[in-house]
mmCIF file of C-alpha atoms in Angstrom:
data_model
loop_
_atom_site.group_PDB
_atom_site.id
_atom_site.type_symbol
_atom_site.label_atom_id
_atom_site.label_comp_id
_atom_site.label_asym_id
_atom_site.label_seq_id
_atom_site.Cartn_x
_atom_site.Cartn_y
_atom_site.Cartn_z
ATOM 1 C CA UNK A 1 6.159 -31.972 39.060
ATOM 2 C CA UNK A 2 5.681 -28.582 37.536
ATOM 3 C CA UNK A 3 3.932 -28.344 34.289
ATOM 4 C CA UNK A 4 4.055 -25.273 32.233
ATOM 5 C CA UNK A 5 0.948 -24.158 30.452
ATOM 6 C CA UNK A 6 1.836 -22.820 26.952
ATOM 7 C CA UNK A 7 0.913 -19.144 26.890
ATOM 8 C CA UNK A 8 -0.386 -17.392 24.020
ATOM 9 C CA UNK A 9 2.356 -14.970 23.521
ATOM 10 C CA UNK A 10 3.795 -12.789 20.764
ATOM 11 C CA UNK A 11 4.889 -15.750 18.690
ATOM 12 C CA UNK A 12 1.364 -17.186 18.554
ATOM 13 C CA UNK A 13 -0.132 -13.855 17.434
ATOM 14 C CA UNK A 14 2.614 -13.560 14.806
ATOM 15 C CA UNK A 15 1.873 -16.965 13.624
ATOM 16 C CA UNK A 16 -1.788 -16.202 13.433
ATOM 17 C CA UNK A 17 -1.081 -13.029 11.458
ATOM 18 C CA UNK A 18 1.151 -14.922 9.036
ATOM 19 C CA UNK A 19 -1.478 -17.588 8.556
ATOM 20 C CA UNK A 20 -3.992 -14.922 7.732
ATOM 21 C CA UNK A 21 -1.578 -13.308 5.246
ATOM 22 C CA UNK A 22 -1.083 -16.683 3.492
ATOM 23 C CA UNK A 23 -4.808 -17.311 3.354
ATOM 24 C CA UNK A 24 -5.342 -13.882 1.850
ATOM 25 C CA UNK A 25 -2.535 -14.400 -0.702
ATOM 26 C CA UNK A 26 -4.213 -17.666 -1.786
ATOM 27 C CA UNK A 27 -7.615 -16.018 -2.194
ATOM 28 C CA UNK A 28 -6.074 -13.151 -4.107
ATOM 29 C CA UNK A 29 -4.251 -15.346 -6.431
ATOM 30 C CA UNK A 30 -7.638 -17.058 -7.219
ATOM 31 C CA UNK A 31 -8.872 -13.681 -8.370
ATOM 32 C CA UNK A 32 -10.633 -12.372 -5.255
ATOM 33 C CA UNK A 33 -10.061 -8.652 -5.387
ATOM 34 C CA UNK A 34 -11.603 -8.105 -1.960
ATOM 35 C CA UNK A 35 -8.865 -10.414 -0.630
ATOM 36 C CA UNK A 36 -6.385 -8.309 -2.434
ATOM 37 C CA UNK A 37 -7.638 -5.194 -0.667
ATOM 38 C CA UNK A 38 -7.458 -7.040 2.657
ATOM 39 C CA UNK A 39 -3.979 -8.403 1.804
ATOM 40 C CA UNK A 40 -2.841 -4.849 1.187
ATOM 41 C CA UNK A 41 -4.050 -3.716 4.592
ATOM 42 C CA UNK A 42 -2.408 -6.711 6.068
ATOM 43 C CA UNK A 43 0.979 -6.211 4.400
ATOM 44 C CA UNK A 44 1.495 -2.529 4.912
ATOM 45 C CA UNK A 45 2.684 -2.619 8.528
ATOM 46 C CA UNK A 46 5.100 -5.416 7.743
ATOM 47 C CA UNK A 47 6.510 -3.801 4.637
ATOM 48 C CA UNK A 48 6.787 -0.458 6.648
ATOM 49 C CA UNK A 49 8.838 -2.325 9.319
ATOM 50 C CA UNK A 50 11.346 -3.395 6.681
ATOM 51 C CA UNK A 51 11.423 -0.236 4.454
ATOM 52 C CA UNK A 52 11.301 2.356 7.203
ATOM 53 C CA UNK A 53 14.777 1.832 8.823
ATOM 54 C CA UNK A 54 16.402 1.349 5.410
ATOM 55 C CA UNK A 55 14.739 4.094 3.383
ATOM 56 C CA UNK A 56 14.252 6.623 6.231
ATOM 57 C CA UNK A 57 12.811 9.866 4.715
ATOM 58 C CA UNK A 58 12.159 8.042 1.484
ATOM 59 C CA UNK A 59 10.232 5.263 3.205
ATOM 60 C CA UNK A 60 6.792 6.351 1.690
ATOM 61 C CA UNK A 61 8.181 5.819 -1.769
ATOM 62 C CA UNK A 62 9.854 2.577 -0.776
ATOM 63 C CA UNK A 63 6.723 1.240 0.895
ATOM 64 C CA UNK A 64 4.536 2.069 -2.120
ATOM 65 C CA UNK A 65 7.014 0.833 -4.714
ATOM 66 C CA UNK A 66 7.489 -2.460 -2.724
ATOM 67 C CA UNK A 67 3.698 -2.966 -2.644
ATOM 68 C CA UNK A 68 3.333 -2.278 -6.328
ATOM 69 C CA UNK A 69 5.967 -4.825 -7.141
ATOM 70 C CA UNK A 70 4.282 -7.257 -4.688
ATOM 71 C CA UNK A 71 0.835 -6.987 -6.209
ATOM 72 C CA UNK A 72 2.007 -6.945 -9.776
ATOM 73 C CA UNK A 73 3.832 -10.278 -9.194
ATOM 74 C CA UNK A 74 1.451 -11.810 -6.738
ATOM 75 C CA UNK A 75 -0.081 -14.188 -9.405
ATOM 76 C CA UNK A 76 3.328 -15.563 -10.009
ATOM 77 C CA UNK A 77 3.902 -16.488 -6.347
ATOM 78 C CA UNK A 78 3.754 -20.314 -6.681
ATOM 79 C CA UNK A 79 4.066 -20.932 -2.909
ATOM 80 C CA UNK A 80 1.812 -18.731 -0.934
ATOM 81 C CA UNK A 81 3.486 -20.099 2.243
ATOM 82 C CA UNK A 82 6.570 -18.245 1.163
ATOM 83 C CA UNK A 83 4.716 -14.892 1.186
ATOM 84 C CA UNK A 84 6.680 -13.202 3.978
ATOM 85 C CA UNK A 85 10.105 -14.158 2.825
ATOM 86 C CA UNK A 86 9.195 -13.109 -0.707
ATOM 87 C CA UNK A 87 7.754 -9.738 0.407
ATOM 88 C CA UNK A 88 10.765 -9.212 2.658
ATOM 89 C CA UNK A 89 13.229 -9.705 -0.210
ATOM 90 C CA UNK A 90 11.346 -7.251 -2.381
ATOM 91 C CA UNK A 91 10.999 -4.722 0.401
ATOM 92 C CA UNK A 92 14.740 -4.804 1.165
ATOM 93 C CA UNK A 93 15.626 -4.550 -2.554
ATOM 94 C CA UNK A 94 13.195 -1.721 -3.194
ATOM 95 C CA UNK A 95 14.115 0.170 0.032
ATOM 96 C CA UNK A 96 17.780 0.090 -0.813
ATOM 97 C CA UNK A 97 17.164 1.227 -4.331
ATOM 98 C CA UNK A 98 14.912 4.043 -3.268
ATOM 99 C CA UNK A 99 17.281 5.071 -0.536
ATOM 100 C CA UNK A 100 20.249 5.118 -2.874
ATOM 101 C CA UNK A 101 18.141 7.392 -5.247
ATOM 102 C CA UNK A 102 17.200 9.596 -2.427
ATOM 103 C CA UNK A 103 20.807 10.175 -1.177
ATOM 104 C CA UNK A 104 22.410 10.381 -4.504
ATOM 105 C CA UNK A 105 22.882 14.010 -4.146
ATOM 106 C CA UNK A 106 23.583 13.890 -0.464
ATOM 107 C CA UNK A 107 26.606 11.743 0.369
ATOM 108 C CA UNK A 108 25.943 9.980 3.734
ATOM 109 C CA UNK A 109 28.530 7.283 3.481
ATOM 110 C CA UNK A 110 29.694 6.187 6.821
ATOM 111 C CA UNK A 111 33.275 6.520 6.072
ATOM 112 C CA UNK A 112 32.919 10.166 6.754
ATOM 113 C CA UNK A 113 31.385 10.229 10.230
ATOM 114 C CA UNK A 114 30.688 13.580 11.887
ATOM 115 C CA UNK A 115 33.201 15.000 14.231
ATOM 116 C CA UNK A 116 32.633 14.753 18.005
ATOM 117 C CA UNK A 117 30.702 17.735 19.085
ATOM 118 C CA UNK A 118 28.620 17.844 15.914
ATOM 119 C CA UNK A 119 25.187 18.670 17.221
ATOM 120 C CA UNK A 120 23.706 16.077 14.965
ATOM 121 C CA UNK A 121 25.366 13.422 17.113
ATOM 122 C CA UNK A 122 22.813 14.192 19.723
ATOM 123 C CA UNK A 123 20.001 13.717 17.330
ATOM 124 C CA UNK A 124 17.643 10.757 17.495
ATOM 125 C CA UNK A 125 18.146 7.313 16.187
ATOM 126 C CA UNK A 126 16.869 8.180 12.722
ATOM 127 C CA UNK A 127 19.616 10.640 12.368
ATOM 128 C CA UNK A 128 22.159 8.102 13.329
ATOM 129 C CA UNK A 129 20.727 5.564 10.968
ATOM 130 C CA UNK A 130 20.722 8.079 8.205
ATOM 131 C CA UNK A 131 24.480 8.262 8.381
ATOM 132 C CA UNK A 132 24.759 4.672 7.409
ATOM 133 C CA UNK A 133 24.549 3.731 3.747
ATOM 134 C CA UNK A 134 21.367 1.952 2.650
ATOM 135 C CA UNK A 135 23.267 -1.229 2.282
ATOM 136 C CA UNK A 136 24.474 -1.024 5.896
ATOM 137 C CA UNK A 137 20.923 -0.254 7.103
ATOM 138 C CA UNK A 138 19.602 -3.247 5.185
ATOM 139 C CA UNK A 139 22.002 -5.548 6.939
ATOM 140 C CA UNK A 140 20.980 -4.197 10.319
ATOM 141 C CA UNK A 141 17.381 -4.652 9.527
ATOM 142 C CA UNK A 142 17.809 -8.231 8.307
ATOM 143 C CA UNK A 143 19.989 -9.322 11.231
ATOM 144 C CA UNK A 144 18.712 -7.243 14.153
ATOM 145 C CA UNK A 145 15.133 -6.641 13.227
ATOM 146 C CA UNK A 146 14.155 -9.688 11.181
ATOM 147 C CA UNK A 147 16.627 -11.976 12.966
ATOM 148 C CA UNK A 148 17.943 -13.689 9.865
ATOM 149 C CA UNK A 149 21.314 -15.446 9.989
ATOM 150 C CA UNK A 150 24.275 -14.018 8.039
ATOM 151 C CA UNK A 151 24.012 -16.551 5.170
ATOM 152 C CA UNK A 152 20.376 -15.992 4.619
ATOM 153 C CA UNK A 153 20.781 -12.216 4.752
ATOM 154 C CA UNK A 154 23.683 -12.525 2.240
ATOM 155 C CA UNK A 155 21.503 -14.716 -0.019
ATOM 156 C CA UNK A 156 18.764 -12.107 0.086
ATOM 157 C CA UNK A 157 21.006 -9.123 -0.632
ATOM 158 C CA UNK A 158 22.965 -11.048 -3.325
ATOM 159 C CA UNK A 159 26.366 -10.510 -1.630
ATOM 160 C CA UNK A 160 28.843 -12.846 -0.121
ATOM 161 C CA UNK A 161 28.399 -13.797 3.544
ATOM 162 C CA UNK A 162 31.659 -12.153 4.408
ATOM 163 C CA UNK A 163 30.352 -8.867 2.987
ATOM 164 C CA UNK A 164 27.341 -9.106 5.306
ATOM 165 C CA UNK A 165 29.710 -9.851 8.210
ATOM 166 C CA UNK A 166 31.836 -6.875 7.435
ATOM 167 C CA UNK A 167 28.905 -4.485 6.871
ATOM 168 C CA UNK A 168 27.275 -5.661 9.980
ATOM 169 C CA UNK A 169 30.438 -5.228 12.026
ATOM 170 C CA UNK A 170 31.077 -1.698 10.632
ATOM 171 C CA UNK A 171 27.402 -0.642 11.000
ATOM 172 C CA UNK A 172 27.130 -1.788 14.585
ATOM 173 C CA UNK A 173 30.481 -0.311 15.510
ATOM 174 C CA UNK A 174 29.675 2.956 13.796
ATOM 175 C CA UNK A 175 26.281 3.000 15.144
ATOM 176 C CA UNK A 176 27.590 2.645 18.713
ATOM 177 C CA UNK A 177 30.390 5.127 18.125
ATOM 178 C CA UNK A 178 27.965 7.761 16.862
ATOM 179 C CA UNK A 179 25.380 7.044 19.372
ATOM 180 C CA UNK A 180 27.737 7.375 22.318
ATOM 181 C CA UNK A 181 29.848 10.284 20.959
ATOM 182 C CA UNK B 1 -16.588 25.770 -5.861
ATOM 183 C CA UNK B 2 -16.096 22.087 -6.221
ATOM 184 C CA UNK B 3 -15.318 22.246 -10.013
ATOM 185 C CA UNK B 4 -13.026 19.393 -10.682
ATOM 186 C CA UNK B 5 -9.841 19.831 -12.462
ATOM 187 C CA UNK B 6 -9.274 17.765 -15.472
ATOM 188 C CA UNK B 7 -8.024 14.391 -14.366
ATOM 189 C CA UNK B 8 -4.418 14.589 -14.150
ATOM 190 C CA UNK B 9 -3.722 10.908 -14.520
ATOM 191 C CA UNK B 10 -5.924 8.921 -16.942
ATOM 192 C CA UNK B 11 -3.585 5.969 -17.474
ATOM 193 C CA UNK B 12 -2.143 3.551 -15.102
ATOM 194 C CA UNK B 13 0.433 5.586 -13.323
ATOM 195 C CA UNK B 14 4.052 4.989 -13.914
ATOM 196 C CA UNK B 15 4.441 3.278 -10.558
ATOM 197 C CA UNK B 16 8.192 3.742 -10.643
ATOM 198 C CA UNK B 17 7.591 7.437 -10.231
ATOM 199 C CA UNK B 18 5.538 9.813 -8.183
ATOM 200 C CA UNK B 19 4.208 7.483 -5.590
ATOM 201 C CA UNK B 20 3.459 8.575 -2.054
ATOM 202 C CA UNK B 21 2.106 6.689 0.703
ATOM 203 C CA UNK B 22 1.233 6.047 5.302
ATOM 204 C CA UNK B 23 2.541 4.147 8.622
ATOM 205 C CA UNK B 24 2.110 2.895 11.976
ATOM 206 C CA UNK B 25 5.709 3.266 12.883
ATOM 207 C CA UNK B 26 7.472 6.082 14.646
ATOM 208 C CA UNK B 27 8.760 7.637 11.509
ATOM 209 C CA UNK B 28 6.090 10.200 10.971
ATOM 210 C CA UNK B 29 3.177 10.298 8.635
ATOM 211 C CA UNK B 30 1.304 7.320 7.281
ATOM 212 C CA UNK B 31 3.290 5.112 4.935
ATOM 213 C CA UNK B 32 0.646 5.039 2.279
ATOM 214 C CA UNK B 33 -2.491 6.922 1.817
ATOM 215 C CA UNK B 34 -5.835 5.856 0.218
ATOM 216 C CA UNK B 35 -4.971 6.979 -3.214
ATOM 217 C CA UNK B 36 -1.645 5.239 -2.912
ATOM 218 C CA UNK B 37 -3.442 2.058 -1.947
ATOM 219 C CA UNK B 38 -5.557 2.236 -5.011
ATOM 220 C CA UNK B 39 -2.496 2.645 -7.162
ATOM 221 C CA UNK B 40 -1.018 -0.400 -5.550
ATOM 222 C CA UNK B 41 -4.204 -2.591 -6.112
ATOM 223 C CA UNK B 42 -4.567 -1.778 -9.751
ATOM 224 C CA UNK B 43 -1.023 -2.943 -10.256
ATOM 225 C CA UNK B 44 -2.356 -6.437 -9.525
ATOM 226 C CA UNK B 45 -5.363 -6.207 -11.767
ATOM 227 C CA UNK B 46 -4.712 -6.536 -15.402
ATOM 228 C CA UNK B 47 -6.675 -4.059 -17.526
ATOM 229 C CA UNK B 48 -7.467 -1.762 -14.574
ATOM 230 C CA UNK B 49 -7.194 1.982 -15.134
ATOM 231 C CA UNK B 50 -7.179 4.738 -12.592
ATOM 232 C CA UNK B 51 -8.064 8.381 -12.938
ATOM 233 C CA UNK B 52 -7.100 11.027 -10.263
ATOM 234 C CA UNK B 53 -8.148 14.504 -9.863
ATOM 235 C CA UNK B 54 -8.604 17.289 -7.333
ATOM 236 C CA UNK B 55 -12.043 18.282 -6.219
ATOM 237 C CA UNK B 56 -12.033 21.899 -4.909
ATOM 238 C CA UNK B 57 -13.902 21.084 -1.702
ATOM 239 C CA UNK B 58 -12.985 19.752 1.778
ATOM 240 C CA UNK B 59 -12.722 15.984 2.242
ATOM 241 C CA UNK B 60 -15.812 15.703 4.457
ATOM 242 C CA UNK B 61 -17.970 17.273 1.644
ATOM 243 C CA UNK B 62 -16.507 14.969 -1.028
ATOM 244 C CA UNK B 63 -16.747 11.849 0.973
ATOM 245 C CA UNK B 64 -20.268 12.710 1.942
ATOM 246 C CA UNK B 65 -21.133 12.049 -1.762
ATOM 247 C CA UNK B 66 -18.693 9.296 -2.601
ATOM 248 C CA UNK B 67 -19.242 7.223 0.560
ATOM 249 C CA UNK B 68 -22.945 7.408 0.529
ATOM 250 C CA UNK B 69 -23.602 4.373 -1.655
ATOM 251 C CA UNK B 70 -27.470 4.585 -1.557
ATOM 252 C CA UNK B 71 -27.823 8.314 -2.249
ATOM 253 C CA UNK B 72 -24.584 9.837 -3.360
ATOM 254 C CA UNK B 73 -22.821 7.158 -5.306
ATOM 255 C CA UNK B 74 -25.427 7.093 -8.143
ATOM 256 C CA UNK B 75 -25.061 10.825 -8.603
ATOM 257 C CA UNK B 76 -21.655 10.352 -10.227
ATOM 258 C CA UNK B 77 -22.022 6.609 -11.191
ATOM 259 C CA UNK B 78 -25.335 6.606 -13.165
ATOM 260 C CA UNK B 79 -25.101 2.782 -13.654
ATOM 261 C CA UNK B 80 -25.178 2.391 -9.954
ATOM 262 C CA UNK B 81 -28.185 4.624 -9.214
ATOM 263 C CA UNK B 82 -30.085 1.987 -7.286
ATOM 264 C CA UNK B 83 -27.919 0.654 -4.562
ATOM 265 C CA UNK B 84 -29.215 -0.718 -1.390
ATOM 266 C CA UNK B 85 -26.833 -1.629 1.582
ATOM 267 C CA UNK B 86 -28.040 -4.926 2.845
ATOM 268 C CA UNK B 87 -25.579 -5.427 5.727
ATOM 269 C CA UNK B 88 -22.836 -3.638 7.536
ATOM 270 C CA UNK B 89 -20.301 -5.085 9.888
ATOM 271 C CA UNK B 90 -17.669 -2.613 10.819
ATOM 272 C CA UNK B 91 -16.245 -1.496 7.494
ATOM 273 C CA UNK B 92 -17.511 -4.578 5.628
ATOM 274 C CA UNK B 93 -20.652 -4.133 3.495
ATOM 275 C CA UNK B 94 -22.900 -6.246 1.425
ATOM 276 C CA UNK B 95 -24.898 -4.303 -1.132
ATOM 277 C CA UNK B 96 -27.388 -4.923 -3.912
ATOM 278 C CA UNK B 97 -27.339 -2.775 -7.081
ATOM 279 C CA UNK B 98 -29.472 -2.499 -10.034
ATOM 280 C CA UNK B 99 -28.209 -0.881 -13.170
ATOM 281 C CA UNK B 100 -30.223 1.340 -15.520
ATOM 282 C CA UNK B 101 -30.222 -1.536 -17.872
ATOM 283 C CA UNK B 102 -31.885 -3.678 -15.319
ATOM 284 C CA UNK B 103 -28.972 -5.782 -14.374
ATOM 285 C CA UNK B 104 -28.757 -6.754 -10.848
ATOM 286 C CA UNK B 105 -25.621 -7.509 -8.860
ATOM 287 C CA UNK B 106 -24.745 -8.318 -5.303
ATOM 288 C CA UNK B 107 -21.501 -6.599 -4.035
ATOM 289 C CA UNK B 108 -19.197 -7.446 -1.130
ATOM 290 C CA UNK B 109 -16.663 -4.939 -0.116
ATOM 291 C CA UNK B 110 -15.097 -2.456 2.294
ATOM 292 C CA UNK B 111 -16.255 1.038 2.938
ATOM 293 C CA UNK B 112 -14.511 3.411 5.349
ATOM 294 C CA UNK B 113 -13.671 7.138 5.191
ATOM 295 C CA UNK B 114 -11.581 7.741 2.128
ATOM 296 C CA UNK B 115 -11.682 4.148 0.932
ATOM 297 C CA UNK B 116 -14.148 1.942 -0.871
ATOM 298 C CA UNK B 117 -13.630 -1.333 -2.512
ATOM 299 C CA UNK B 118 -16.517 -3.379 -3.951
ATOM 300 C CA UNK B 119 -16.728 -6.377 -6.048
ATOM 301 C CA UNK B 120 -19.323 -8.414 -7.670
ATOM 302 C CA UNK B 121 -19.003 -11.301 -10.058
ATOM 303 C CA UNK B 122 -19.064 -8.899 -13.031
ATOM 304 C CA UNK B 123 -18.063 -5.549 -11.714
ATOM 305 C CA UNK B 124 -15.116 -4.019 -9.654
ATOM 306 C CA UNK B 125 -15.432 -0.536 -8.130
ATOM 307 C CA UNK B 126 -12.632 1.219 -6.293
ATOM 308 C CA UNK B 127 -12.641 4.781 -4.842
ATOM 309 C CA UNK B 128 -10.120 6.675 -2.767
ATOM 310 C CA UNK B 129 -10.072 10.237 -1.373
ATOM 311 C CA UNK B 130 -7.530 12.074 0.757
ATOM 312 C CA UNK B 131 -7.440 15.669 2.007
ATOM 313 C CA UNK B 132 -4.952 17.844 0.215
ATOM 314 C CA UNK B 133 -4.418 21.538 1.306
ATOM 315 C CA UNK B 134 -8.062 22.007 2.089
ATOM 316 C CA UNK B 135 -9.150 20.284 -1.121
ATOM 317 C CA UNK B 136 -9.577 16.642 -1.911
ATOM 318 C CA UNK B 137 -7.539 14.291 -4.173
ATOM 319 C CA UNK B 138 -9.815 11.608 -5.376
ATOM 320 C CA UNK B 139 -9.103 8.469 -7.448
ATOM 321 C CA UNK B 140 -11.414 6.134 -9.154
ATOM 322 C CA UNK B 141 -10.887 2.715 -10.675
ATOM 323 C CA UNK B 142 -12.946 -0.228 -11.715
ATOM 324 C CA UNK B 143 -15.149 -1.404 -14.535
ATOM 325 C CA UNK B 144 -16.424 -4.636 -15.971
ATOM 326 C CA UNK B 145 -14.678 -7.525 -14.446
ATOM 327 C CA UNK B 146 -13.559 -10.549 -16.258
ATOM 328 C CA UNK B 147 -15.982 -12.911 -14.506
ATOM 329 C CA UNK B 148 -14.338 -14.397 -11.407
ATOM 330 C CA UNK B 149 -10.986 -12.999 -12.099
ATOM 331 C CA UNK B 150 -8.909 -10.157 -10.867
ATOM 332 C CA UNK B 151 -8.984 -8.450 -14.210
ATOM 333 C CA UNK B 152 -10.999 -5.689 -15.838
ATOM 334 C CA UNK B 153 -12.096 -5.352 -19.410
ATOM 335 C CA UNK B 154 -10.098 -2.283 -20.460
ATOM 336 C CA UNK B 155 -12.301 -1.066 -23.235
ATOM 337 C CA UNK B 156 -13.835 2.307 -22.349
ATOM 338 C CA UNK B 157 -12.834 1.987 -18.794
ATOM 339 C CA UNK B 158 -10.741 5.136 -18.770
ATOM 340 C CA UNK B 159 -13.438 7.244 -20.409
ATOM 341 C CA UNK B 160 -16.082 6.162 -18.013
ATOM 342 C CA UNK B 161 -13.932 6.843 -15.051
ATOM 343 C CA UNK B 162 -13.139 10.324 -16.373
ATOM 344 C CA UNK B 163 -16.839 11.009 -16.731
ATOM 345 C CA UNK B 164 -17.339 9.811 -13.266
ATOM 346 C CA UNK B 165 -14.744 12.158 -11.856
ATOM 347 C CA UNK B 166 -16.397 15.119 -13.610
ATOM 348 C CA UNK B 167 -19.778 14.128 -12.392
ATOM 349 C CA UNK B 168 -18.412 13.746 -8.882
ATOM 350 C CA UNK B 169 -17.208 17.366 -8.874
ATOM 351 C CA UNK B 170 -20.600 18.556 -10.094
ATOM 352 C CA UNK B 171 -22.383 16.474 -7.465
ATOM 353 C CA UNK B 172 -20.242 17.852 -4.731
ATOM 354 C CA UNK B 173 -20.778 21.426 -5.947
ATOM 355 C CA UNK B 174 -24.613 20.903 -5.855
ATOM 356 C CA UNK B 175 -24.311 19.628 -2.426
#
């Protein structure tokens, strides 16, 4: 009989990180400002993971504004165990808002893809992402980076599940098309 | 040469505007710098104020004063003239301070280049510095703490922070 020894893999480390974040959030809510400082260090990489692909060039604003909202509202977080889902929802919302603001004067809507041969098509992944709207990027992040199902992503974004499906389909198809053009 | 500019932000910043940050991702510069971190933290501390200004000296010279708790810190924070670092473990520190009024306090905190956060039962101190075009942007926060809580008594806090910023510039200039 073969027995498998559970290995301490990525999931274990992620669980440890999350447990530490929850513990810091609890201490911060009790008024420990040093825990707040540690929680800030702890959350920055996670928030950046969410905000970066959505806000792109505006990610610095998105990260900071997300964290301001998080810390301002931390005392109202009744269930510290829900820290990451709560932070994720704020990060997506802020990243989309900041990205919309950033591109208001520069239409990047996806309905107008560049023509084949456009030199930008050979650019890196950021350039391709930049041609998606913030809402499409948010769907990609939630589904393909965070691994949420469509219903959960829809709830988080405040749109019907069908909208998430269609955005995801168009985002993926467009991404592939531009990437391979 | 290190004459400080008048603090350009003496109230809690409008955090919907003019925020910048740092990152460990592949997207370029860091998503949030130390001054940005300080702005975030005060958002979670009722009563906290922040002052920011530019010291016309390189970051290394400025942090040599700000980050030297035992010899430099008291030069711009007179209430903290007598500080003794009791323990260091990486960037974690434990310090003992005695104010000019004789009050004693034990602080726990974090001290690393560009960033300092200290708390005692009755006092909170936050400092940040980042290089900016050969000069140094600095930010200070803190004050009398509502005991045991993440809150600062706002009375007079901004005035004291502004004075601290001016004194910091003088201390850096004096070397």
